[in-house]
N, CA, C and O atoms as a MOPAC input file, in Angstrom:
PM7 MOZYME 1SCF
protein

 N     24.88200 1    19.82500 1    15.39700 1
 C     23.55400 1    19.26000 1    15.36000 1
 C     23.13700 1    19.14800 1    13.90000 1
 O     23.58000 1    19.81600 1    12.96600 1
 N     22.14400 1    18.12200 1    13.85600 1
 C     21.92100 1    17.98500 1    12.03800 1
 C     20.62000 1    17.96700 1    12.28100 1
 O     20.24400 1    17.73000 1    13.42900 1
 N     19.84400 1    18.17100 1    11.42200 1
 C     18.29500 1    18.02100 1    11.08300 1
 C     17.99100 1    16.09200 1    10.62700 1
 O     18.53700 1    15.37900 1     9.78500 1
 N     16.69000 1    15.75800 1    11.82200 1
 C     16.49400 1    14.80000 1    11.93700 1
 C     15.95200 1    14.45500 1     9.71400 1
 O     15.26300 1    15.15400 1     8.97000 1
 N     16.73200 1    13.05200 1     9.42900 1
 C     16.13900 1    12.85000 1     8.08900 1
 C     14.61300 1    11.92000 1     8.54100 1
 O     14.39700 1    11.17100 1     9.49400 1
 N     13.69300 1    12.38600 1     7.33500 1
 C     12.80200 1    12.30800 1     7.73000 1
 C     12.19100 1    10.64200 1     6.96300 1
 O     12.05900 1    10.76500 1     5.74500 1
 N     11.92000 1     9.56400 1     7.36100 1
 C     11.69900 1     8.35300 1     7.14100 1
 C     12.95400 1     7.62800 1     7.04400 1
 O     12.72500 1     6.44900 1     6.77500 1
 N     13.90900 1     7.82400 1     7.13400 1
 C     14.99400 1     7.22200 1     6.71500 1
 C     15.67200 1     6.80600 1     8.28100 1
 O     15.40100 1     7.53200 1     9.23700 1
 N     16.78200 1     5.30100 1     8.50900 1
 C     17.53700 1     5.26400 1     9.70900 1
 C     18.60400 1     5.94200 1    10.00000 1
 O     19.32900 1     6.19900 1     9.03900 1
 N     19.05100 1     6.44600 1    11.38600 1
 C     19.92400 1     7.49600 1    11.60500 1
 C     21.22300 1     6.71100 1    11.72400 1
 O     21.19000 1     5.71500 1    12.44700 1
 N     22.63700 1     7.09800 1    10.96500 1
 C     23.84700 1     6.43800 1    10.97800 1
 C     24.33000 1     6.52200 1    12.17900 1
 O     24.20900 1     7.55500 1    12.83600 1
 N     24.89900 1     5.52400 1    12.60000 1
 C     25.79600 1     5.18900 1    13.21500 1
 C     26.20700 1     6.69100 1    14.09100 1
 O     26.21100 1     7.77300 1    13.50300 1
 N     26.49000 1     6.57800 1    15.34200 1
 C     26.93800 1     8.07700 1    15.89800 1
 C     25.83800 1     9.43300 1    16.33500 1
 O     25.94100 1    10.47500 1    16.98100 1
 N     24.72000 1     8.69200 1    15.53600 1
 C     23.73500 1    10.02600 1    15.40300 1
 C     22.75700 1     9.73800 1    16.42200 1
 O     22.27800 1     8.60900 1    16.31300 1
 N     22.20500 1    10.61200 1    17.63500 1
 C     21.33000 1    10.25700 1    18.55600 1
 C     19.82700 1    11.35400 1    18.53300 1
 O     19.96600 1    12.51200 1    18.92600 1
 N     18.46700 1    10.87300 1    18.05300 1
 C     17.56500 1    11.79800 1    17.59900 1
 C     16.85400 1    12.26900 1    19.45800 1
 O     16.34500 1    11.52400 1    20.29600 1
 N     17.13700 1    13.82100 1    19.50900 1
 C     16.91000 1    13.65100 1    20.71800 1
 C     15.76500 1    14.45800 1    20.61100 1
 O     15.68400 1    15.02400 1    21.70200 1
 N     14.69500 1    14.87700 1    19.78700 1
 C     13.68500 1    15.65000 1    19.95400 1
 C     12.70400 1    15.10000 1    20.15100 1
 O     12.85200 1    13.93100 1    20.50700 1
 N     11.56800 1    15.50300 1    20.05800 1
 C     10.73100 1    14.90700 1    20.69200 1
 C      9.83700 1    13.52900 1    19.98600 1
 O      9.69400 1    13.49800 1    18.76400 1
 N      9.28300 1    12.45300 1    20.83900 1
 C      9.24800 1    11.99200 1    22.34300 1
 C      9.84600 1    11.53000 1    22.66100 1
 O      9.45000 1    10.59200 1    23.35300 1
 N     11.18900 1    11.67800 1    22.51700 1
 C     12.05400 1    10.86900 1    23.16600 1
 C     12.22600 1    11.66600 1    24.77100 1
 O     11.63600 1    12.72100 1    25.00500 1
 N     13.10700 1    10.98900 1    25.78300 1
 C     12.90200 1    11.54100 1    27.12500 1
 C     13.63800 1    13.15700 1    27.08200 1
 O     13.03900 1    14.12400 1    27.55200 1
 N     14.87600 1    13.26100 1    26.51200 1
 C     15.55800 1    14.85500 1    26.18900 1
 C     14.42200 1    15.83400 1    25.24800 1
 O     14.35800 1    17.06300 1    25.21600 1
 N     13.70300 1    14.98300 1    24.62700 1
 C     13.01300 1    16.46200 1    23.69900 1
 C     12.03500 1    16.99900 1    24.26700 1
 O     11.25300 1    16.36300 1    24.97400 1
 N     11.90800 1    18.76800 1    23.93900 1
 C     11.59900 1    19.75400 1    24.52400 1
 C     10.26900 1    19.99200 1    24.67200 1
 O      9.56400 1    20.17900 1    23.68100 1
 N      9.81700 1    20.01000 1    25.81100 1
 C      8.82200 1    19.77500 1    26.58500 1
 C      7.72700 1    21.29400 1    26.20400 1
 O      6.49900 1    21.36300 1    26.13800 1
 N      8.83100 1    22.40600 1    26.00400 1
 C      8.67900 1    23.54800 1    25.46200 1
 C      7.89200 1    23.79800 1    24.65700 1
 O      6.91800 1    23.50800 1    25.35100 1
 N      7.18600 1    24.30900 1    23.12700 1
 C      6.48600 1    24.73500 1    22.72000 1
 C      7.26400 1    25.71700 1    21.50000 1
 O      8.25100 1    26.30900 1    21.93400 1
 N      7.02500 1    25.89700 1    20.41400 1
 C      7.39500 1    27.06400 1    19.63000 1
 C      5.98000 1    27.23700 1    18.48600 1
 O      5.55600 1    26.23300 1    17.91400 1
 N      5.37100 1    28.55200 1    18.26200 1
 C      4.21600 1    28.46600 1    17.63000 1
 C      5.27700 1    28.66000 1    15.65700 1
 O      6.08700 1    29.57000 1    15.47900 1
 N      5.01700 1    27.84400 1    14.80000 1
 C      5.63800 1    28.64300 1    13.76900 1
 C      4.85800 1    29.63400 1    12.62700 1
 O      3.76800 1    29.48400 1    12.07400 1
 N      5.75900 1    30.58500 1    12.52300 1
 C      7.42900 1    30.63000 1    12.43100 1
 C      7.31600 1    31.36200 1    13.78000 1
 O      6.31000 1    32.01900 1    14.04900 1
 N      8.26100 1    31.25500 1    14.55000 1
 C      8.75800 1    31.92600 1    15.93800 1
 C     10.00900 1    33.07900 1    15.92100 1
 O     11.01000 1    33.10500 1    15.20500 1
 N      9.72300 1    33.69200 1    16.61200 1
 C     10.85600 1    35.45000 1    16.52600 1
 C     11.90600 1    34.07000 1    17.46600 1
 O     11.66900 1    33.04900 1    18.11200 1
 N     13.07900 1    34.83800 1    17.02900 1
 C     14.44700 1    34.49900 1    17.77700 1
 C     14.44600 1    34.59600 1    19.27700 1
 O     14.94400 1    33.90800 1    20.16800 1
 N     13.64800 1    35.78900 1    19.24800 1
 C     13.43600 1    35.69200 1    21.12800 1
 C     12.70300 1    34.83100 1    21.65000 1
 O     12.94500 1    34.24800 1    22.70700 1
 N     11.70800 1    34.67500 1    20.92300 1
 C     10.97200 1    33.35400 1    21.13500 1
 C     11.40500 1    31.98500 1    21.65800 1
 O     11.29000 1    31.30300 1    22.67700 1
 N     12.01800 1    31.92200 1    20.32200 1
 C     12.58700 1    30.77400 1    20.39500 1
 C     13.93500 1    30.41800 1    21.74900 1
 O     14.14500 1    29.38200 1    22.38100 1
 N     14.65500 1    31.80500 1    21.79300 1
 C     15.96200 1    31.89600 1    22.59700 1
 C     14.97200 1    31.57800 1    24.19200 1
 O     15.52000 1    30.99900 1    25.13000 1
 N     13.54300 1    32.03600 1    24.27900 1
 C     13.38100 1    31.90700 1    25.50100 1
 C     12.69600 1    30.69100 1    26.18000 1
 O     12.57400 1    30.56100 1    27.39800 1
 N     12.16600 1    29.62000 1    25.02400 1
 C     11.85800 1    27.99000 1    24.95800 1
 C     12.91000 1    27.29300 1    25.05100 1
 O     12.92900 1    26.27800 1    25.74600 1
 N     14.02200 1    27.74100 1    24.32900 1
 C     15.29200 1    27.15400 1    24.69300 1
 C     16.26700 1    27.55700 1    26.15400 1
 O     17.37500 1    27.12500 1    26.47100 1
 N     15.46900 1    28.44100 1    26.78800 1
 C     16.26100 1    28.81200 1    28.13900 1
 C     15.42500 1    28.14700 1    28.82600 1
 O     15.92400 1    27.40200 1    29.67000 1
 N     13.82300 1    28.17900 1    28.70800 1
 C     13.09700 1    27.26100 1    29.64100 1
 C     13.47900 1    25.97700 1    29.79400 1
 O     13.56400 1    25.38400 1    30.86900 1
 N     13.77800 1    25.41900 1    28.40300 1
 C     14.35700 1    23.78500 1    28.49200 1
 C     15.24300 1    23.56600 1    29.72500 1
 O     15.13100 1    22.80000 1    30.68200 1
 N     16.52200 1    24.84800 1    29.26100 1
 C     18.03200 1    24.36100 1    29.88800 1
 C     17.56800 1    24.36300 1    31.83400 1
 O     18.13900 1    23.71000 1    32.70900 1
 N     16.46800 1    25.25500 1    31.99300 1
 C     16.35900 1    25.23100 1    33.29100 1
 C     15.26500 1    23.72900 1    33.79300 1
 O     15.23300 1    23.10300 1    34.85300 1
 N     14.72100 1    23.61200 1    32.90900 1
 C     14.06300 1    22.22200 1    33.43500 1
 C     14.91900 1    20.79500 1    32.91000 1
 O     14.66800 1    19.84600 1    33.65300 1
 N     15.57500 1    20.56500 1    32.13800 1
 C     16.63800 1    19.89700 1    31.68700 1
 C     17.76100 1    19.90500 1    33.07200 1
 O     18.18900 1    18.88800 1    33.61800 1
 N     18.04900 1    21.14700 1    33.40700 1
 C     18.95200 1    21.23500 1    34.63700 1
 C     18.64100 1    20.29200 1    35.89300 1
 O     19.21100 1    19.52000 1    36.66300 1
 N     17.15700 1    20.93300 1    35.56900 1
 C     16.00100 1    19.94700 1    37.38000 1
 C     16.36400 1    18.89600 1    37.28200 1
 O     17.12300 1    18.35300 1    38.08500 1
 N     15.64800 1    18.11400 1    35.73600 1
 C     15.63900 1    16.68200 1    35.58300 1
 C     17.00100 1    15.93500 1    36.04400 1
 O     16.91100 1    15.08600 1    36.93200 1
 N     18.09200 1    16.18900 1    35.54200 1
 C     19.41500 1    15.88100 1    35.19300 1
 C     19.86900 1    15.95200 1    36.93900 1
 O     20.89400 1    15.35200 1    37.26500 1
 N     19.29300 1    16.48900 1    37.70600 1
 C     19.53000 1    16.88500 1    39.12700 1
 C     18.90900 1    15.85900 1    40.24400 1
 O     18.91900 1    15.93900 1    41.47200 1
 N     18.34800 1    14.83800 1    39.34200 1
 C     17.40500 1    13.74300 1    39.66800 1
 C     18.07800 1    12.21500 1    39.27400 1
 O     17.66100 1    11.71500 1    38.22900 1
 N     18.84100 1    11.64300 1    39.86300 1
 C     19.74400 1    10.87300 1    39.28400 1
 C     19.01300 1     9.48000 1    38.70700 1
 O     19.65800 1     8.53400 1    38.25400 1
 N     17.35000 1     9.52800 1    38.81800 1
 C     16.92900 1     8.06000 1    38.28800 1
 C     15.90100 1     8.39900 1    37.65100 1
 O     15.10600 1     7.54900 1    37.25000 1
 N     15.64700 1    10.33000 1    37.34200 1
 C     14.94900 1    10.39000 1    35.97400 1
 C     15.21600 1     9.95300 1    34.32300 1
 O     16.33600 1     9.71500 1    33.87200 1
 N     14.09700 1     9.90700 1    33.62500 1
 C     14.39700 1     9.17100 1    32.49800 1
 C     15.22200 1    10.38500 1    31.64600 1
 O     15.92900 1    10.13600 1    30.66900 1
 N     15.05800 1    11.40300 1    32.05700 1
 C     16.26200 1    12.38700 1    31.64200 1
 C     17.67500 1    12.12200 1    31.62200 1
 O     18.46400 1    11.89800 1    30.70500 1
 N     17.79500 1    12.20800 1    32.92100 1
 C     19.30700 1    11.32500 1    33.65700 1
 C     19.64300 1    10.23400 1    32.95000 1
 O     20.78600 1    10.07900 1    32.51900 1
 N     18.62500 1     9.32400 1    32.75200 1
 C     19.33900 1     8.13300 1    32.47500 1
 C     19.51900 1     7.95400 1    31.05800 1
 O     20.26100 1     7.04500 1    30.68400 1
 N     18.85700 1     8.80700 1    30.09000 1
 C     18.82000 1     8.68700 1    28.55000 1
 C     20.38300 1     9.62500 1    27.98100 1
 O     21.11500 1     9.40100 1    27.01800 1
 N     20.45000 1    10.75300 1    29.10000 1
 C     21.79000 1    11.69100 1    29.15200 1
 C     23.38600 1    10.39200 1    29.55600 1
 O     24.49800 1    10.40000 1    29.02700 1
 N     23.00800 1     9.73500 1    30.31600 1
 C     24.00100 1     8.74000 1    30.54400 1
 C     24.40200 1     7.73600 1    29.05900 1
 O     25.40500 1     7.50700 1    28.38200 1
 N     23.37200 1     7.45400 1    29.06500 1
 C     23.13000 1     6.48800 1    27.71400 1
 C     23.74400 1     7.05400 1    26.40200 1
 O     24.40300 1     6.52700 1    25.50600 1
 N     23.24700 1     8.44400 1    26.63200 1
 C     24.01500 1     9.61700 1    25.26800 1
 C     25.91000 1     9.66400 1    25.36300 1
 O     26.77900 1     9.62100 1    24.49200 1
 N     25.94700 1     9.75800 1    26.68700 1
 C     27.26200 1    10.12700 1    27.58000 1
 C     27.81400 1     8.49700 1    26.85500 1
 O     28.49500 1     8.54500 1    25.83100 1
 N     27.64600 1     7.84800 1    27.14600 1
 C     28.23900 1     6.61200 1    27.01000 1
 C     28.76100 1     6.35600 1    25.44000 1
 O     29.85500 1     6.08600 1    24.94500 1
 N     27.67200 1     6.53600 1    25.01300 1
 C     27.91700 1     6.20600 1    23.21100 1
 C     28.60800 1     7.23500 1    22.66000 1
 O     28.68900 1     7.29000 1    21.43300 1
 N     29.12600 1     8.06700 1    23.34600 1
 C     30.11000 1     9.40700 1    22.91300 1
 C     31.61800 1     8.72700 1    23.48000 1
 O     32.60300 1     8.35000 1    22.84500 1
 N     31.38200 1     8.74700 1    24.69600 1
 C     32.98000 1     7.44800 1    25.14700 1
 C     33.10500 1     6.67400 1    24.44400 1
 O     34.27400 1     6.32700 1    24.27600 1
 N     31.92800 1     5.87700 1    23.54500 1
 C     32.40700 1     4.66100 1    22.77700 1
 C     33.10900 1     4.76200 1    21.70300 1
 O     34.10600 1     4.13400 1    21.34900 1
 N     32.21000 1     6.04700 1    20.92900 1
 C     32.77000 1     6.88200 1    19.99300 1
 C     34.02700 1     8.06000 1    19.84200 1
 O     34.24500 1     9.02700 1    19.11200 1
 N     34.61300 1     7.46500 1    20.82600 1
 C     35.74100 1     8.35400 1    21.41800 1
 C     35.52300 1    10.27800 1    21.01700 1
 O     36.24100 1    10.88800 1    20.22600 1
 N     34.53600 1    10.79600 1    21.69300 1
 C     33.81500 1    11.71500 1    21.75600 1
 C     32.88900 1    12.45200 1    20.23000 1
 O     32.34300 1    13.55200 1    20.14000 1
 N     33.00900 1    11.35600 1    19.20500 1
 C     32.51300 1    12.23700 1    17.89500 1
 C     30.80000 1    11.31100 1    17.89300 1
 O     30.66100 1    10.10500 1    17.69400 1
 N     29.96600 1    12.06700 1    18.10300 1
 C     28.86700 1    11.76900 1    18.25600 1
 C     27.99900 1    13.34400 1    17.16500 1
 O     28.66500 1    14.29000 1    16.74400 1
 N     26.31300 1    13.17700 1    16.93000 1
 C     26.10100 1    14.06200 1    16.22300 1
 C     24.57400 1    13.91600 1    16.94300 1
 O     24.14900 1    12.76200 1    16.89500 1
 N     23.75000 1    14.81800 1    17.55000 1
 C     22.74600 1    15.32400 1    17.94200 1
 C     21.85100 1    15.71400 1    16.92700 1
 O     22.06200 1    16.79700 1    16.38000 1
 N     20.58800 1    14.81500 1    16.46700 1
 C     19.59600 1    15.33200 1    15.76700 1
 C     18.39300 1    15.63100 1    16.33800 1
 O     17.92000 1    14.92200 1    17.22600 1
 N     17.66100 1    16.94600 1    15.77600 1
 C     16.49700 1    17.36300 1    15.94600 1
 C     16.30700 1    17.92700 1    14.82400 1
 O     17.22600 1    18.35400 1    14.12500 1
 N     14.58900 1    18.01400 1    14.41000 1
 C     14.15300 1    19.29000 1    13.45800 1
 C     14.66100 1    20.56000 1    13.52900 1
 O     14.79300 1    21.18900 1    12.48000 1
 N     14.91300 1    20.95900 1    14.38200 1
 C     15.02700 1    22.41300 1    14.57800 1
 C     16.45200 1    22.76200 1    13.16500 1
 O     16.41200 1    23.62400 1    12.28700 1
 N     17.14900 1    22.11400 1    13.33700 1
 C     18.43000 1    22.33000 1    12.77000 1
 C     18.18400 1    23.10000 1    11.02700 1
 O     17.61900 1    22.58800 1    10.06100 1
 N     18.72800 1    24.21900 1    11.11700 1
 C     20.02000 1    24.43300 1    11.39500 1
 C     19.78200 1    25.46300 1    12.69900 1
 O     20.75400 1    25.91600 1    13.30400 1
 N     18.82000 1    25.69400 1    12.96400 1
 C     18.02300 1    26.91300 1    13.87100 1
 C     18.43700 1    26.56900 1    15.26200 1
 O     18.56300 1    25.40300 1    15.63700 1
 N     18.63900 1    27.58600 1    16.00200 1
 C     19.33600 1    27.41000 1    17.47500 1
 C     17.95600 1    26.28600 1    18.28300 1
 O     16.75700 1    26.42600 1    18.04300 1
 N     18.42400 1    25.45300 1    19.03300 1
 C     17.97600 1    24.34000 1    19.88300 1
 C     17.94700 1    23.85700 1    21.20600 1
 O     18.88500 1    24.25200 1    21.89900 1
 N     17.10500 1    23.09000 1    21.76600 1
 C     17.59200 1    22.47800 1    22.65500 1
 C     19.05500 1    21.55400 1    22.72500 1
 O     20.01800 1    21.50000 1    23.49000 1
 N     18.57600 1    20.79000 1    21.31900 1
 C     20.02500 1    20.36600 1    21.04500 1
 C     21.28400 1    21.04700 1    21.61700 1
 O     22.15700 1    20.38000 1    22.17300 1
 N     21.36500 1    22.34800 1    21.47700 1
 C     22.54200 1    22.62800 1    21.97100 1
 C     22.49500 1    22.96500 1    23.61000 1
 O     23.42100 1    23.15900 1    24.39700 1
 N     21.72300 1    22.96100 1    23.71700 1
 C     21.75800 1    22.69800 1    25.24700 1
 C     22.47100 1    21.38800 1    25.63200 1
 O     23.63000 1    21.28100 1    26.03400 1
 N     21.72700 1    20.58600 1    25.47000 1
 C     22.05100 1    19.23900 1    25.49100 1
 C     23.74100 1    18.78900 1    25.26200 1
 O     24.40900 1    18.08200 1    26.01600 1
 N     24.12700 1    19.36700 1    24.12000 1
 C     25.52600 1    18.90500 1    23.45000 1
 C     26.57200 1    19.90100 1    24.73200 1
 O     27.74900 1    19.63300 1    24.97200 1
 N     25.93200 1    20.82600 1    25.27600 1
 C     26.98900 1    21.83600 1    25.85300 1
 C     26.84100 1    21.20000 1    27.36200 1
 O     27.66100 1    21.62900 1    28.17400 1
 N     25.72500 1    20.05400 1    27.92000 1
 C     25.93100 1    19.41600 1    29.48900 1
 C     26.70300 1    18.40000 1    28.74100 1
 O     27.54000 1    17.84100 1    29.45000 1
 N     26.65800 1    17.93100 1    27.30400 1
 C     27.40500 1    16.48200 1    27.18700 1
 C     28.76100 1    16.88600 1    27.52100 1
 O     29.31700 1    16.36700 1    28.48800 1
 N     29.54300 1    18.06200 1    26.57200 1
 C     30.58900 1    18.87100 1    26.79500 1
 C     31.24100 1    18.14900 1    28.03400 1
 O     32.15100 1    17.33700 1    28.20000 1
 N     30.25500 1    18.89900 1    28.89900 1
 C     31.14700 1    19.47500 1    30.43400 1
 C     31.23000 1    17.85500 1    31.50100 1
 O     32.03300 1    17.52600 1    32.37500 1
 N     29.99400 1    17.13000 1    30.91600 1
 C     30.54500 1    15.54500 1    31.06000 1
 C     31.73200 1    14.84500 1    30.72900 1
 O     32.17500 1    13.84300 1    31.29000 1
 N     32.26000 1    15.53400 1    29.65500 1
 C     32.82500 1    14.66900 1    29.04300 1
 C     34.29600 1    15.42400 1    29.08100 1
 O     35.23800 1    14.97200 1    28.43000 1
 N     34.38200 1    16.27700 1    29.66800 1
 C     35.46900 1    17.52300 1    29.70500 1
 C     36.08500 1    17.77700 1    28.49300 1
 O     37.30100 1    17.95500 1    28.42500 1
 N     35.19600 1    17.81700 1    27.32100 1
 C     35.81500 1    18.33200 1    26.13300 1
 C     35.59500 1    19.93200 1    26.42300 1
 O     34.89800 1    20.17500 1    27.40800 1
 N     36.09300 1    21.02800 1    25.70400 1
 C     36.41100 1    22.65800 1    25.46700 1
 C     35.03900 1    22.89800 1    24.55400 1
 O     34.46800 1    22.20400 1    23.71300 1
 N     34.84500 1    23.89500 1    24.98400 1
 C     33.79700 1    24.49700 1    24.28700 1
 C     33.83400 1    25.09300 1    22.87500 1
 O     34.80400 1    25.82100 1    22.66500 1
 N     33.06800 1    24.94700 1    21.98500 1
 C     33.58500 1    25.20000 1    20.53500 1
 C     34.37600 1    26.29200 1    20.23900 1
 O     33.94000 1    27.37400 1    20.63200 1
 N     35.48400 1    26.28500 1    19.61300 1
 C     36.55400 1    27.48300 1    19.31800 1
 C     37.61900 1    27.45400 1    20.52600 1
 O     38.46000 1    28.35200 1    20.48200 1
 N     37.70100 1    26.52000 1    21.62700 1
 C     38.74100 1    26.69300 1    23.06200 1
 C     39.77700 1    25.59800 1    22.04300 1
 O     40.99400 1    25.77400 1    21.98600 1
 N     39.22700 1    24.72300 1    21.45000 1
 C     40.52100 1    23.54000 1    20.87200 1
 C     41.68900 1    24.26200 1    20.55600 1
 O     42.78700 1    24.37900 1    21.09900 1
 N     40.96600 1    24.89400 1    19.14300 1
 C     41.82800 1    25.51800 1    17.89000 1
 C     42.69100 1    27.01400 1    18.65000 1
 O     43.54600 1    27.64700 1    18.03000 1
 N     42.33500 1    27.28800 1    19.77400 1
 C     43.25700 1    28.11700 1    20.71100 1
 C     44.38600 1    27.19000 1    21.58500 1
 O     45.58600 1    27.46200 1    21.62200 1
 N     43.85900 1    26.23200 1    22.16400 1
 C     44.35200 1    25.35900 1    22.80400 1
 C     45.66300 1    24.30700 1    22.10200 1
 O     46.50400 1    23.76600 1    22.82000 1
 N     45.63700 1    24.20100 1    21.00100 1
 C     46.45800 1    23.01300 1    20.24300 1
 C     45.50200 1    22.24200 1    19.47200 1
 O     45.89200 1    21.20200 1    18.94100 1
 N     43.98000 1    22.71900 1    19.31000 1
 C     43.79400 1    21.55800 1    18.33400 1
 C     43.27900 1    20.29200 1    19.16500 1
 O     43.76100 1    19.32000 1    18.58400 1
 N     42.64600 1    19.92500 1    20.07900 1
 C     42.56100 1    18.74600 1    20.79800 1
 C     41.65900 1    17.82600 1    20.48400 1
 O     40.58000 1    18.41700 1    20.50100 1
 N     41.45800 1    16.49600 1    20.15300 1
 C     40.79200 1    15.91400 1    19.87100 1
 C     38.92800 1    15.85600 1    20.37200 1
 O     38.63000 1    16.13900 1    21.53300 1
 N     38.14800 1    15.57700 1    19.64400 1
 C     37.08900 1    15.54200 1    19.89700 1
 C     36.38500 1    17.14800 1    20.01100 1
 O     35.44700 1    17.38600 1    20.77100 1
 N     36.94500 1    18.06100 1    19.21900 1
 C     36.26800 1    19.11200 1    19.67200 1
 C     35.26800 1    19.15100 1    18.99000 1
 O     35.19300 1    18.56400 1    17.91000 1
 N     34.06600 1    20.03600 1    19.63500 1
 C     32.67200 1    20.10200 1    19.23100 1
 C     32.75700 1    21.43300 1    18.05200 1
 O     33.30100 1    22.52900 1    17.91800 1
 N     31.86700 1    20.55000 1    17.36200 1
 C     31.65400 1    21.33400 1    15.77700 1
 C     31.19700 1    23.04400 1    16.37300 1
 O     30.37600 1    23.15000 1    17.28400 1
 N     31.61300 1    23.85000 1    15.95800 1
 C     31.06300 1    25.03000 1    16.80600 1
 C     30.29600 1    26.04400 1    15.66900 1
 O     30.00100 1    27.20200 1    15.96700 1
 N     30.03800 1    25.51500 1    14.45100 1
 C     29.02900 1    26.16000 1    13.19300 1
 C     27.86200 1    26.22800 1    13.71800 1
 O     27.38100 1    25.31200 1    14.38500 1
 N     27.19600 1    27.47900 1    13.43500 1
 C     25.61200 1    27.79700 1    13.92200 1
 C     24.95700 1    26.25200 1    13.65200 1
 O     25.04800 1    25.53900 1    12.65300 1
 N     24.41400 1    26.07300 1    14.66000 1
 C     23.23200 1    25.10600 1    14.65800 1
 C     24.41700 1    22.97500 1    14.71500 1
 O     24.01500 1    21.83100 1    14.93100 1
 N     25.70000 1    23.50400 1    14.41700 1
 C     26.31300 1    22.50300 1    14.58700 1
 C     26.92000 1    22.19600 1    16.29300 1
 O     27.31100 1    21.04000 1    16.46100 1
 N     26.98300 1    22.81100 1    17.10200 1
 C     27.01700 1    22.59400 1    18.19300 1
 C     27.09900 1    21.67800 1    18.88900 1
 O     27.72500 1    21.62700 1    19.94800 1
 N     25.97900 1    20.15700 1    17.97900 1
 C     25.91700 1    19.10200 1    18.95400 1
 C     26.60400 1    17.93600 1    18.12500 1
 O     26.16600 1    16.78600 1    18.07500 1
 N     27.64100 1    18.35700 1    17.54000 1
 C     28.73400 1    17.62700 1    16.58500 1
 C     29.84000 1    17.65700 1    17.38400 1
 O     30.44100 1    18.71400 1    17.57600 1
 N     30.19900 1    16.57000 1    17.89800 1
 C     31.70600 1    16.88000 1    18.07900 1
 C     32.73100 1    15.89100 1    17.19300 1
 O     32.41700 1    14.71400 1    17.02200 1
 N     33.96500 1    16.43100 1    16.64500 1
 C     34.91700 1    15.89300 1    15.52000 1
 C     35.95000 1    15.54900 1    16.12900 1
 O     36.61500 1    16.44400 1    16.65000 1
 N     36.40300 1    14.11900 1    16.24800 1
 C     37.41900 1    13.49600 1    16.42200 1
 C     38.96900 1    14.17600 1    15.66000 1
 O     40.03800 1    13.58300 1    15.80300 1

């Protein structure tokens, strides 16, 4: 995941998913926020993110498809921006249902595995990177 740049257009590959767009977090963080804090806005997401996504013609669903797609196009190297970054996220919520869409390994399974293409960047707060 990278930190959204701020006035500038996002390159090629890069999808800004915080908020208002339909994925950003509906959640709340007052700043600066304790880690638990934050760890527990980001668990609220993954469980209402779960609902939405469980709804096959919410604008959740369909913006997650849209994400899903431009990662196939990109033969899985895509990059997830929000503010939050480098700081743990929804983003990585997000990058870890794209994952299991997309049946790539979870960060660190490649480099056990052989090395397999498209694995997801697995550096704190990089999560929603995955590298061709």
């Amino acid at each position: 995941m990278r930190q959204a740049p701020i006035g500038k257009p996002l390159p090629a590959g890069w999808v800004y998913v915080g908020r208002p767009t339909d994925l950003g977090n509906p959640f709340y963080l007052r700043t600066p926020a304790s880690t638990e804090k934050r760890a527990e806005v980001i668990s609220n997401y993954e469980r209402w993110l779960d609902g939405m996504l469980a709804q096959p013609g919410s604008d959740q669903a369909r913006m997650m498809d849209s994400i899903e797609q431009l990662a196939i196009e990109g033969e899985g190297v895509m990059t997830l921006v929000c503010f939050c970054a480098p700081l743990a996220c929804h983003a990585d919520v997000i990058a870890t249902r794209l994952r299991v869409r997309l049946g790539l390994p979870e960060p660190g399974q490649a480099s056990q595995e052989g090395g397999q293409q498209g694995e997801p960047d697995s550096s704190p707060g990089g999560s929603g990177e995955a590298q061709g």
